[in-house]
C-alpha cells in the first residue's frame, strides 16, 4: 500500500518561498496523476495544483496561478510544489494525494478523485 510523506513546510515571511516535496514508500507514483490540496483552520480542504502522470499537463487554483509550480521526478518517485511570493492566506496544512486511476490524460482537481493521501505538512506565512 502506498504511503505518501510530505516535507518542506515551515514558517516563512510574506513574499518568501518554500518548496514542498512528496515522496512515496511502498508504492509507485509514476503512473498516477498527483495533486496538492490545502486546508486552513476552520475551512474545507481545497485544491491547489495537479499534475498528470506524464508531467505534461498541470493545473492550478486561481489563487496560486503564477506563484506556485507543481512538478514531478518519476525517477525519484517524488512530486514537488514550489511556492513563491507567499501570502498570509497561503497558511494551511498542505497535503499531497495520488489519483485513484492510472494513466489518465489531463489533470483532476476534485478530492474524491484521489484515494491516497499524506499526513500533511504545515505552511505558515507571517505578515
Short mmCIF file of C-alpha atoms in Angstrom, two decimals:
data_model
loop_
_atom_site.label_atom_id
_atom_site.label_comp_id
_atom_site.label_asym_id
_atom_site.label_seq_id
_atom_site.Cartn_x
_atom_site.Cartn_y
_atom_site.Cartn_z
CA UNK A 1 0.00 0.00 0.00
CA UNK A 2 1.37 3.38 -0.97
CA UNK A 3 2.33 5.79 1.80
CA UNK A 4 2.85 9.43 0.96
CA UNK A 5 5.11 11.61 3.07
CA UNK A 6 5.20 15.38 2.67
CA UNK A 7 8.12 17.55 3.74
CA UNK A 8 9.41 21.08 3.33
CA UNK A 9 6.80 23.04 5.25
CA UNK A 10 7.67 25.69 7.77
CA UNK A 11 7.38 29.31 8.79
CA UNK A 12 8.18 31.97 6.22
CA UNK A 13 7.60 35.69 5.87
CA UNK A 14 5.23 37.08 3.29
CA UNK A 15 6.95 37.27 -0.07
CA UNK A 16 9.17 34.32 0.70
CA UNK A 17 9.39 30.88 -0.87
CA UNK A 18 9.12 27.25 0.15
CA UNK A 19 9.47 24.00 -1.74
CA UNK A 20 7.30 21.09 -0.66
CA UNK A 21 8.14 17.51 -1.50
CA UNK A 22 6.01 14.40 -1.51
CA UNK A 23 7.71 11.03 -1.58
CA UNK A 24 6.22 7.59 -1.69
CA UNK A 25 7.09 4.44 0.15
CA UNK A 26 5.53 1.10 -0.59
CA UNK A 27 4.12 2.10 -3.97
CA UNK A 28 4.80 3.94 -7.18
CA UNK A 29 3.62 7.39 -8.19
CA UNK A 30 4.86 7.10 -11.74
CA UNK A 31 1.64 6.03 -13.45
CA UNK A 32 -0.66 8.25 -11.44
CA UNK A 33 -1.81 11.82 -11.53
CA UNK A 34 -0.82 13.67 -8.39
CA UNK A 35 -2.08 16.76 -6.65
CA UNK A 36 -1.59 19.14 -3.77
CA UNK A 37 -4.50 20.25 -1.61
CA UNK A 38 -4.51 22.51 1.42
CA UNK A 39 -6.69 23.05 4.44
CA UNK A 40 -6.70 26.18 6.55
CA UNK A 41 -8.13 26.17 10.09
CA UNK A 42 -11.90 26.05 10.05
CA UNK A 43 -12.06 25.67 6.27
CA UNK A 44 -12.57 22.86 3.82
CA UNK A 45 -9.74 21.14 2.01
CA UNK A 46 -9.10 23.00 -1.24
CA UNK A 47 -7.40 22.08 -4.48
CA UNK A 48 -4.05 23.77 -5.07
CA UNK A 49 -2.33 22.12 -8.04
CA UNK A 50 -2.28 18.89 -10.01
CA UNK A 51 -0.02 17.17 -12.50
CA UNK A 52 -0.71 14.34 -14.91
CA UNK A 53 1.12 11.04 -14.65
CA UNK A 54 3.38 12.03 -17.56
CA UNK A 55 4.02 15.52 -16.25
CA UNK A 56 2.78 17.02 -19.50
CA UNK A 57 -0.35 18.58 -18.01
CA UNK A 58 -0.61 20.77 -14.95
CA UNK A 59 -3.42 22.76 -13.39
CA UNK A 60 -3.69 25.33 -10.63
CA UNK A 61 -6.23 27.01 -8.44
CA UNK A 62 -6.75 30.63 -9.46
CA UNK A 63 -5.43 31.79 -6.09
CA UNK A 64 -1.97 30.32 -6.74
CA UNK A 65 -1.55 30.70 -10.50
CA UNK A 66 1.70 32.41 -11.38
CA UNK A 67 3.12 31.85 -7.89
CA UNK A 68 3.14 28.04 -7.41
CA UNK A 69 4.62 25.38 -9.67
CA UNK A 70 3.96 21.66 -9.43
CA UNK A 71 6.47 19.22 -10.86
CA UNK A 72 7.45 15.59 -10.62
CA UNK A 73 10.56 13.46 -10.85
CA UNK A 74 9.42 9.98 -11.72
CA UNK A 75 12.93 8.61 -11.34
CA UNK A 76 12.80 9.67 -7.69
CA UNK A 77 9.12 8.79 -7.24
CA UNK A 78 8.59 12.30 -5.89
CA UNK A 79 6.46 15.34 -6.63
CA UNK A 80 7.16 18.93 -5.68
CA UNK A 81 5.35 22.17 -5.10
CA UNK A 82 7.46 25.29 -5.49
CA UNK A 83 5.72 28.16 -3.73
CA UNK A 84 6.89 31.70 -4.40
CA UNK A 85 5.57 35.10 -3.37
CA UNK A 86 3.83 33.52 -0.41
CA UNK A 87 0.97 35.36 1.25
CA UNK A 88 -0.52 35.01 4.75
CA UNK A 89 -3.63 33.50 3.14
CA UNK A 90 -1.49 30.59 1.92
CA UNK A 91 -1.18 29.45 5.54
CA UNK A 92 -2.56 25.91 5.76
CA UNK A 93 -1.71 22.27 6.06
CA UNK A 94 -0.65 21.05 2.62
CA UNK A 95 -1.45 17.50 1.55
CA UNK A 96 -0.27 15.53 -1.43
CA UNK A 97 -2.55 12.96 -2.98
CA UNK A 98 -2.38 10.19 -5.55
CA UNK A 99 -5.14 9.65 -8.07
CA UNK A 100 -7.30 6.57 -7.78
CA UNK A 101 -6.84 5.87 -11.52
CA UNK A 102 -3.73 5.12 -13.52
CA UNK A 103 -2.62 6.64 -16.82
CA UNK A 104 -5.36 9.23 -17.13
CA UNK A 105 -4.83 12.09 -19.51
CA UNK A 106 -5.25 15.54 -18.18
CA UNK A 107 -5.50 16.56 -14.56
CA UNK A 108 -8.06 16.09 -11.79
CA UNK A 109 -8.97 18.74 -9.27
CA UNK A 110 -11.59 17.09 -7.04
CA UNK A 111 -10.56 15.48 -3.77
CA UNK A 112 -12.80 12.44 -4.34
CA UNK A 113 -10.68 11.58 -7.39
CA UNK A 114 -7.74 10.82 -5.10
CA UNK A 115 -7.61 7.85 -2.76
CA UNK A 116 -4.14 8.03 -1.22
CA UNK A 117 -3.20 10.94 0.99
CA UNK A 118 -0.22 12.02 3.02
CA UNK A 119 -0.37 13.28 6.60
CA UNK A 120 0.27 16.87 5.56
CA UNK A 121 2.89 19.49 6.22
CA UNK A 122 2.22 22.84 7.87
CA UNK A 123 2.95 26.03 5.97
CA UNK A 124 2.71 29.27 7.92
CA UNK A 125 3.21 32.64 6.26
CA UNK A 126 3.65 35.61 8.55
CA UNK A 127 2.74 39.15 7.53
#
